[in-house]
Amino acid sequence: MLSCVVLLWTLLILPAASAEVSDPLPDPDGKPADLSKPVQVFILLGQSNMLGFGRVGPADKQGTLEYMIKEKGKYQHLVDDQGKWTERKDVRYVHVMDKRGVDFRDMEQFADMKNQWLTVTGNFGPELGFGHVMGHFYDEPILVLKACIGNRSLGWDLLPPNSQRYEFEGKTYAGYKDNPGSWTEGAPKQKVNWYAGRQYDADTSHAKAVLENLDKYYPGARGYEVAGFVFWQGHKDQNAAHAKRYEQNLVRFIKTLRKDFNAPDAKFVLATIAFGGNKLSGHGLTVAKAQLAVSGETGKYPEFKCNVKTIDARPFWRDKEGSPSGADYHYNHNAETYMEVGDALGRGMVELLTQVED
């Protein structure tokens, strides 16, 4: 039976880490991290919900962050005694993304969407909850590095290198670098200005560029370690061909990322899609089951034991009646959903960081 043991004395393997993560989290102390130690980097990837559509205000609108803080008493660590947003001086938040209008083959140009200490400045994704957990857990400097853009599928845009073509219902579907996404053998290919895996190439290239110019993004930093990856994606794969292939693509995605960033021991946490909560069905449910299948504790992939964990996000779904909008594909812009997913991903990462195989 596959199992992991949580170290009670976390200091044995993580000299500067806190042994526990409080719930709820305490207010950040406002102190900078110890910059004599390498920055612990967590790379966040996905599509639009990783990008972030959690609504901040107004305070009288159900499901916004301000409403959850003022009316429900949640997430008090995000505001100080004067009601202003707190700022973590030990967690740097960077978001890089494709520039609009740039040739799709150009991997070098990208936009710095965020380059700041972790705080609330507008719509947010799981990085907010995740970053606060990491900042509480570590004494080392933390870089939450998000490299993503919306409307991207694992079966096409984020397809990792070495993915092969496959047949499904009379069509051939693209392998890595193929164009278009699918075609019928013997018929002319209708090529597009894109290729399978283009977004994987772009996002990883942009993240590497940040790490190569670390002082711009974490002033005063002295080296770094890629400690983990965080993934929240799946909406665009809710079609028959991509959903069926999702698990296989996800396994390859995890392995390839570790290789690309020379981080074989980096932990990997992901959250399932959760549209409709427990009512999720059809191809969406197929995707969610694939995401759950790769979690290390299932034993299906022994190499993922104690280093990959999936968070089932369906319990964090909130209906539109208690949310700022009815955009279900963006979780109704519900701030609680984004905060709870981020917090769960952070605690899942801590669990992996404090586990050893028995």
Tab-separated table of C-alpha atoms in Angstrom:
chain	number	residue	atom	x	y	z
A	1	MET	CA	0.000	0.000	0.000
A	2	LEU	CA	1.350	3.407	-0.977
A	3	SER	CA	1.429	5.975	1.770
A	4	CYS	CA	3.371	8.977	2.962
A	5	VAL	CA	4.370	10.053	6.431
A	6	VAL	CA	4.057	13.669	7.508
A	7	LEU	CA	7.126	14.770	9.412
A	8	LEU	CA	6.215	16.108	12.825
A	9	TRP	CA	9.618	17.765	13.029
A	10	THR	CA	9.536	19.687	9.784
A	11	LEU	CA	12.840	21.298	10.632
A	12	LEU	CA	14.583	18.019	9.786
A	13	ILE	CA	14.033	18.597	6.086
A	14	LEU	CA	13.042	22.257	5.837
A	15	PRO	CA	15.340	24.176	8.191
A	16	ALA	CA	13.532	27.494	7.904
A	17	ALA	CA	9.935	26.305	7.581
A	18	SER	CA	7.158	26.529	10.126
A	19	ALA	CA	5.981	23.089	11.230
A	20	GLU	CA	2.302	23.979	10.943
A	21	VAL	CA	0.082	26.318	8.969
A	22	SER	CA	-2.521	28.037	11.111
A	23	ASP	CA	-6.179	28.093	10.170
A	24	PRO	CA	-7.197	30.851	9.913
A	25	LEU	CA	-3.914	32.423	8.923
A	26	PRO	CA	-2.494	35.156	11.157
A	27	ASP	CA	-1.810	38.668	9.928
A	28	PRO	CA	1.515	38.927	8.081
A	29	ASP	CA	4.185	40.526	10.261
A	30	GLY	CA	5.316	42.917	7.531
A	31	LYS	CA	8.928	41.805	7.759
A	32	PRO	CA	11.028	41.006	4.704
A	33	ALA	CA	12.367	37.516	4.157
A	34	ASP	CA	15.942	36.470	4.821
A	35	LEU	CA	17.553	37.276	1.478
A	36	SER	CA	20.709	35.381	2.352
A	37	LYS	CA	18.727	32.268	1.446
A	38	PRO	CA	17.639	31.213	-2.051
A	39	VAL	CA	14.226	32.312	-3.242
A	40	GLN	CA	11.707	29.480	-3.203
A	41	VAL	CA	9.923	29.668	-6.566
A	42	PHE	CA	6.436	28.345	-7.219
A	43	ILE	CA	5.383	28.424	-10.869
A	44	LEU	CA	1.636	28.781	-11.484
A	45	LEU	CA	0.187	27.643	-14.809
A	46	GLY	CA	-3.273	27.197	-16.289
A	47	GLN	CA	-5.912	29.171	-18.142
A	48	SER	CA	-8.373	31.937	-17.264
A	49	ASN	CA	-9.274	30.836	-13.754
A	50	MET	CA	-5.619	30.633	-12.818
A	51	LEU	CA	-5.380	34.045	-14.448
A	52	GLY	CA	-7.945	35.206	-11.898
A	53	PHE	CA	-11.527	36.414	-11.875
A	54	GLY	CA	-12.178	36.671	-8.150
A	55	ARG	CA	-14.054	39.938	-7.628
A	56	VAL	CA	-12.786	42.345	-4.947
A	57	GLY	CA	-15.782	44.634	-4.418
A	58	PRO	CA	-18.166	46.207	-3.692
A	59	ALA	CA	-18.642	45.250	-0.060
A	60	ASP	CA	-22.440	45.057	-0.378
A	61	LYS	CA	-22.294	42.506	-3.209
A	62	GLN	CA	-22.492	38.879	-2.124
A	63	GLY	CA	-19.454	36.821	-2.982
A	64	THR	CA	-16.938	39.639	-3.379
A	65	LEU	CA	-13.776	39.669	-1.305
A	66	GLU	CA	-14.828	42.806	0.555
A	67	TYR	CA	-18.185	41.214	1.358
A	68	MET	CA	-16.543	38.045	2.672
A	69	ILE	CA	-14.233	40.087	4.894
A	70	LYS	CA	-16.719	42.650	6.209
A	71	GLU	CA	-19.937	40.650	6.346
A	72	LYS	CA	-18.690	37.086	6.882
A	73	GLY	CA	-15.576	37.795	8.918
A	74	LYS	CA	-13.344	35.687	6.679
A	75	TYR	CA	-9.796	36.336	5.437
A	76	GLN	CA	-8.956	38.855	8.131
A	77	HIS	CA	-5.247	38.432	7.381
A	78	LEU	CA	-5.839	40.358	4.151
A	79	VAL	CA	-6.664	43.630	5.943
A	80	ASP	CA	-4.910	45.569	8.692
A	81	ASP	CA	-6.442	47.365	11.675
A	82	GLN	CA	-7.247	50.385	9.489
A	83	GLY	CA	-9.052	48.220	6.948
A	84	LYS	CA	-6.314	48.581	4.337
A	85	TRP	CA	-5.001	45.657	2.346
A	86	THR	CA	-2.011	43.979	3.944
A	87	GLU	CA	1.154	43.486	1.942
A	88	ARG	CA	3.463	40.514	2.366
A	89	LYS	CA	7.069	41.701	2.215
A	90	ASP	CA	8.273	38.100	2.103
A	91	VAL	CA	6.251	37.003	-0.946
A	92	ARG	CA	6.820	38.464	-4.364
A	93	TYR	CA	3.991	38.054	-6.881
A	94	VAL	CA	4.864	38.156	-10.570
A	95	HIS	CA	2.519	37.486	-13.479
A	96	VAL	CA	3.876	37.363	-17.018
A	97	MET	CA	1.743	36.868	-20.103
A	98	ASP	CA	1.793	36.995	-23.891
A	99	LYS	CA	1.752	40.456	-25.403
A	100	ARG	CA	-1.159	41.124	-27.705
A	101	GLY	CA	-0.269	41.561	-31.343
A	102	VAL	CA	3.038	39.699	-31.129
A	103	ASP	CA	3.751	36.964	-33.670
A	104	PHE	CA	2.802	33.621	-32.136
A	105	ARG	CA	6.280	32.271	-32.919
A	106	ASP	CA	7.920	34.976	-30.803
A	107	MET	CA	8.589	33.569	-27.330
A	108	GLU	CA	10.818	36.406	-26.130
A	109	GLN	CA	8.328	39.252	-25.893
A	110	PHE	CA	5.907	39.200	-22.986
A	111	ALA	CA	4.121	41.593	-20.663
A	112	ASP	CA	4.772	42.060	-16.955
A	113	MET	CA	1.194	42.063	-15.722
A	114	LYS	CA	2.214	42.068	-12.051
A	115	ASN	CA	5.553	42.582	-10.325
A	116	GLN	CA	4.849	43.446	-6.703
A	117	TRP	CA	4.661	42.274	-3.122
A	118	LEU	CA	1.663	40.054	-2.509
A	119	THR	CA	-1.400	42.191	-1.861
A	120	VAL	CA	-4.872	42.872	-3.268
A	121	THR	CA	-4.901	45.202	-6.270
A	122	GLY	CA	-7.834	43.972	-8.343
A	123	ASN	CA	-9.337	40.757	-9.646
A	124	PHE	CA	-7.323	37.836	-8.349
A	125	GLY	CA	-6.785	34.117	-8.789
A	126	PRO	CA	-5.590	31.356	-6.480
A	127	GLU	CA	-2.204	33.047	-6.082
A	128	LEU	CA	-3.579	35.187	-3.252
A	129	GLY	CA	-4.583	32.322	-0.981
A	130	PHE	CA	-1.637	30.199	-2.069
A	131	GLY	CA	0.924	32.946	-1.534
A	132	HIS	CA	-0.239	33.703	1.989
A	133	VAL	CA	0.058	30.048	2.980
A	134	MET	CA	3.567	29.853	1.534
A	135	GLY	CA	4.611	33.088	3.212
A	136	HIS	CA	3.418	31.792	6.563
A	137	PHE	CA	5.108	28.423	6.077
A	138	TYR	CA	8.538	29.630	4.951
A	139	ASP	CA	11.120	32.017	6.338
A	140	GLU	CA	12.876	32.021	2.967
A	141	PRO	CA	11.848	34.554	0.314
A	142	ILE	CA	8.982	33.322	-1.861
A	143	LEU	CA	8.342	34.060	-5.521
A	144	VAL	CA	4.866	33.219	-6.764
A	145	LEU	CA	5.479	33.242	-10.510
A	146	LYS	CA	2.363	33.013	-12.649
A	147	ALA	CA	2.813	32.433	-16.382
A	148	CYS	CA	-0.522	31.946	-18.087
A	149	ILE	CA	-3.256	33.384	-20.257
A	150	GLY	CA	-6.915	32.505	-20.667
A	151	ASN	CA	-8.750	30.178	-23.056
A	152	ARG	CA	-6.063	27.509	-23.336
A	153	SER	CA	-6.460	23.720	-23.457
A	154	LEU	CA	-4.047	21.032	-22.354
A	155	GLY	CA	-4.978	19.007	-25.421
A	156	TRP	CA	-3.844	21.719	-27.840
A	157	ASP	CA	-2.339	24.979	-26.546
A	158	LEU	CA	-0.523	23.590	-23.488
A	159	LEU	CA	0.300	20.220	-25.012
A	160	PRO	CA	3.755	19.288	-23.697
A	161	PRO	CA	6.704	18.242	-25.864
A	162	ASN	CA	6.873	14.599	-26.958
A	163	SER	CA	3.082	14.325	-27.126
A	164	GLN	CA	2.149	12.110	-30.062
A	165	ARG	CA	-0.672	12.260	-32.591
A	166	TYR	CA	-3.676	10.068	-31.924
A	167	GLU	CA	-6.857	8.942	-33.636
A	168	PHE	CA	-10.323	9.716	-32.337
A	169	GLU	CA	-13.645	9.230	-34.113
A	170	GLY	CA	-12.196	9.297	-37.598
A	171	LYS	CA	-9.857	12.238	-37.113
A	172	THR	CA	-6.168	12.590	-36.365
A	173	TYR	CA	-5.432	14.904	-33.447
A	174	ALA	CA	-2.272	16.955	-33.213
A	175	GLY	CA	0.894	15.910	-31.488
A	176	TYR	CA	3.362	18.483	-30.211
A	177	LYS	CA	4.233	21.117	-32.861
A	178	ASP	CA	1.523	19.882	-35.256
A	179	ASN	CA	-0.821	22.269	-37.057
A	180	PRO	CA	-3.860	22.279	-37.140
A	181	GLY	CA	-5.411	20.749	-34.041
A	182	SER	CA	-7.102	17.941	-35.941
A	183	TRP	CA	-7.643	16.780	-39.480
A	184	THR	CA	-9.119	14.021	-41.601
A	185	GLU	CA	-6.512	11.877	-43.314
A	186	GLY	CA	-6.454	12.444	-47.057
A	187	ALA	CA	-8.167	15.834	-46.840
A	188	PRO	CA	-6.314	19.169	-47.084
A	189	LYS	CA	-5.177	20.514	-43.707
A	190	GLN	CA	-6.684	23.869	-42.750
A	191	LYS	CA	-3.639	25.337	-41.037
A	192	VAL	CA	-3.866	28.139	-38.472
A	193	ASN	CA	-1.449	30.653	-36.941
A	194	TRP	CA	-0.711	28.396	-33.994
A	195	TYR	CA	0.620	24.951	-33.221
A	196	ALA	CA	0.081	22.231	-30.655
A	197	GLY	CA	1.987	23.167	-27.524
A	198	ARG	CA	2.594	26.775	-28.463
A	199	GLN	CA	1.283	28.051	-25.116
A	200	TYR	CA	3.377	25.515	-23.222
A	201	ASP	CA	6.442	26.841	-25.030
A	202	ALA	CA	5.486	30.467	-24.425
A	203	ASP	CA	4.562	30.167	-20.754
A	204	THR	CA	7.647	28.164	-19.838
A	205	SER	CA	9.841	30.525	-21.864
A	206	HIS	CA	8.398	33.549	-20.076
A	207	ALA	CA	8.853	31.957	-16.657
A	208	LYS	CA	12.468	31.097	-17.451
A	209	ALA	CA	13.090	34.675	-18.576
A	210	VAL	CA	11.907	35.917	-15.175
A	211	LEU	CA	14.259	33.540	-13.390
A	212	GLU	CA	17.157	34.596	-15.614
A	213	ASN	CA	16.534	38.225	-14.618
A	214	LEU	CA	15.657	37.527	-10.998
A	215	ASP	CA	16.822	40.812	-9.508
A	216	LYS	CA	14.237	42.700	-11.567
A	217	TYR	CA	11.460	40.593	-10.103
A	218	TYR	CA	12.812	39.933	-6.614
A	219	PRO	CA	15.231	42.773	-5.785
A	220	GLY	CA	18.177	41.621	-3.710
A	221	ALA	CA	17.585	37.922	-4.327
A	222	ARG	CA	20.576	35.583	-4.213
A	223	GLY	CA	19.709	32.587	-6.289
A	224	TYR	CA	16.574	30.501	-6.411
A	225	GLU	CA	15.161	27.005	-6.244
A	226	VAL	CA	12.084	25.863	-8.163
A	227	ALA	CA	10.266	24.308	-5.217
A	228	GLY	CA	6.930	23.575	-6.835
A	229	PHE	CA	4.374	23.895	-9.609
A	230	VAL	CA	0.701	24.809	-9.261
A	231	PHE	CA	-1.883	24.075	-11.960
A	232	TRP	CA	-5.551	25.005	-12.361
A	233	GLN	CA	-6.987	24.423	-15.793
A	234	GLY	CA	-9.414	22.241	-17.724
A	235	HIS	CA	-12.395	24.252	-18.942
A	236	LYS	CA	-11.319	24.246	-22.579
A	237	ASP	CA	-10.671	20.483	-22.540
A	238	GLN	CA	-14.354	19.699	-21.989
A	239	ASN	CA	-14.753	18.070	-25.389
A	240	ALA	CA	-14.756	14.376	-26.185
A	241	ALA	CA	-11.303	14.116	-27.762
A	242	HIS	CA	-9.384	16.241	-25.265
A	243	ALA	CA	-11.209	14.928	-22.210
A	244	LYS	CA	-10.418	11.331	-23.135
A	245	ARG	CA	-6.727	12.213	-23.515
A	246	TYR	CA	-6.522	14.556	-20.523
A	247	GLU	CA	-5.009	12.161	-17.988
A	248	GLN	CA	-2.259	11.034	-20.335
A	249	ASN	CA	-1.468	14.634	-21.268
A	250	LEU	CA	-1.424	15.700	-17.625
A	251	VAL	CA	1.047	12.996	-16.615
A	252	ARG	CA	3.368	14.072	-19.418
A	253	PHE	CA	2.845	17.737	-18.522
A	254	ILE	CA	4.006	17.156	-14.936
A	255	LYS	CA	7.068	15.165	-15.955
A	256	THR	CA	8.057	17.563	-18.729
A	257	LEU	CA	7.817	20.657	-16.543
A	258	ARG	CA	10.146	19.146	-13.977
A	259	LYS	CA	12.633	18.288	-16.699
A	260	ASP	CA	12.389	21.687	-18.416
A	261	PHE	CA	13.092	23.576	-15.196
A	262	ASN	CA	15.739	21.119	-13.991
A	263	ALA	CA	13.624	20.561	-10.896
A	264	PRO	CA	13.100	16.798	-10.599
A	265	ASP	CA	12.135	17.058	-6.936
A	266	ALA	CA	9.736	19.994	-7.284
A	267	LYS	CA	6.308	19.271	-5.836
A	268	PHE	CA	3.209	19.574	-8.007
A	269	VAL	CA	-0.256	20.528	-6.801
A	270	LEU	CA	-3.338	20.998	-8.937
A	271	ALA	CA	-7.019	21.660	-8.448
A	272	THR	CA	-9.818	20.000	-10.366
A	273	ILE	CA	-12.272	21.914	-12.449
A	274	ALA	CA	-15.436	22.449	-10.429
A	275	PHE	CA	-18.101	24.001	-12.647
A	276	GLY	CA	-21.431	23.371	-10.965
A	277	GLY	CA	-19.779	21.734	-7.971
A	278	ASN	CA	-21.031	18.207	-7.401
A	279	LYS	CA	-23.301	18.579	-10.447
A	280	LEU	CA	-20.274	18.496	-12.752
A	281	SER	CA	-20.950	15.887	-15.438
A	282	GLY	CA	-20.131	14.757	-18.957
A	283	HIS	CA	-16.756	15.677	-20.390
A	284	GLY	CA	-16.133	18.011	-17.461
A	285	LEU	CA	-16.416	15.117	-15.043
A	286	THR	CA	-14.061	13.098	-17.235
A	287	VAL	CA	-11.486	15.885	-16.917
A	288	ALA	CA	-11.957	16.133	-13.144
A	289	LYS	CA	-11.566	12.369	-12.725
A	290	ALA	CA	-8.371	12.496	-14.774
A	291	GLN	CA	-7.060	15.261	-12.533
A	292	LEU	CA	-7.876	13.262	-9.414
A	293	ALA	CA	-6.263	10.130	-10.855
A	294	VAL	CA	-2.750	11.606	-10.941
A	295	SER	CA	-2.709	12.458	-7.230
A	296	GLY	CA	0.076	10.534	-5.555
A	297	GLU	CA	-2.037	8.867	-2.885
A	298	THR	CA	-4.138	7.020	-5.482
A	299	GLY	CA	-1.192	4.768	-6.300
A	300	LYS	CA	-1.983	4.813	-10.009
A	301	TYR	CA	1.310	6.551	-10.756
A	302	PRO	CA	3.860	5.320	-8.197
A	303	GLU	CA	6.390	7.925	-9.340
A	304	PHE	CA	3.991	10.643	-8.106
A	305	LYS	CA	3.850	9.257	-4.564
A	306	CYS	CA	4.406	12.070	-2.040
A	307	ASN	CA	5.147	14.657	-4.746
A	308	VAL	CA	1.865	15.217	-6.663
A	309	LYS	CA	-1.411	16.152	-5.006
A	310	THR	CA	-4.802	16.996	-6.480
A	311	ILE	CA	-7.281	19.206	-4.642
A	312	ASP	CA	-10.930	18.457	-5.377
A	313	ALA	CA	-12.275	21.966	-5.912
A	314	ARG	CA	-15.933	21.020	-6.319
A	315	PRO	CA	-16.814	21.808	-2.680
A	316	PHE	CA	-15.645	25.390	-3.313
A	317	TRP	CA	-18.221	26.056	-6.026
A	318	ARG	CA	-20.674	28.839	-5.126
A	319	ASP	CA	-23.938	29.351	-7.019
A	320	LYS	CA	-24.677	32.576	-8.858
A	321	GLU	CA	-27.307	33.592	-6.290
A	322	GLY	CA	-24.524	34.195	-3.773
A	323	SER	CA	-21.991	35.527	-6.247
A	324	PRO	CA	-21.142	38.779	-8.037
A	325	SER	CA	-22.101	37.367	-11.455
A	326	GLY	CA	-23.549	34.403	-13.294
A	327	ALA	CA	-20.432	33.665	-15.360
A	328	ASP	CA	-20.208	30.017	-14.388
A	329	TYR	CA	-17.081	29.425	-16.502
A	330	HIS	CA	-15.327	31.935	-14.207
A	331	TYR	CA	-16.862	30.479	-11.037
A	332	ASN	CA	-19.376	33.332	-10.993
A	333	HIS	CA	-16.481	35.660	-10.069
A	334	ASN	CA	-16.908	34.412	-6.501
A	335	ALA	CA	-13.998	35.551	-4.341
A	336	GLU	CA	-14.565	32.800	-1.797
A	337	THR	CA	-14.076	30.157	-4.484
A	338	TYR	CA	-10.755	31.636	-5.592
A	339	MET	CA	-9.556	32.142	-2.016
A	340	GLU	CA	-10.496	28.635	-0.898
A	341	VAL	CA	-8.932	26.996	-3.950
A	342	GLY	CA	-5.718	28.967	-3.450
A	343	ASP	CA	-5.621	28.198	0.262
A	344	ALA	CA	-6.217	24.488	-0.387
A	345	LEU	CA	-3.480	24.419	-3.017
A	346	GLY	CA	-1.119	26.060	-0.552
A	347	ARG	CA	-1.924	23.608	2.217
A	348	GLY	CA	-1.596	20.767	-0.274
A	349	MET	CA	1.853	22.038	-1.182
A	350	VAL	CA	2.818	22.197	2.491
A	351	GLU	CA	1.629	18.621	2.917
A	352	LEU	CA	3.911	17.484	0.100
A	353	LEU	CA	6.840	19.502	1.415
A	354	THR	CA	6.550	17.857	4.821
A	355	GLN	CA	6.089	14.274	3.649
A	356	VAL	CA	8.517	11.437	3.139
A	357	GLU	CA	7.823	7.965	1.805
A	358	ASP	CA	7.365	5.331	4.491
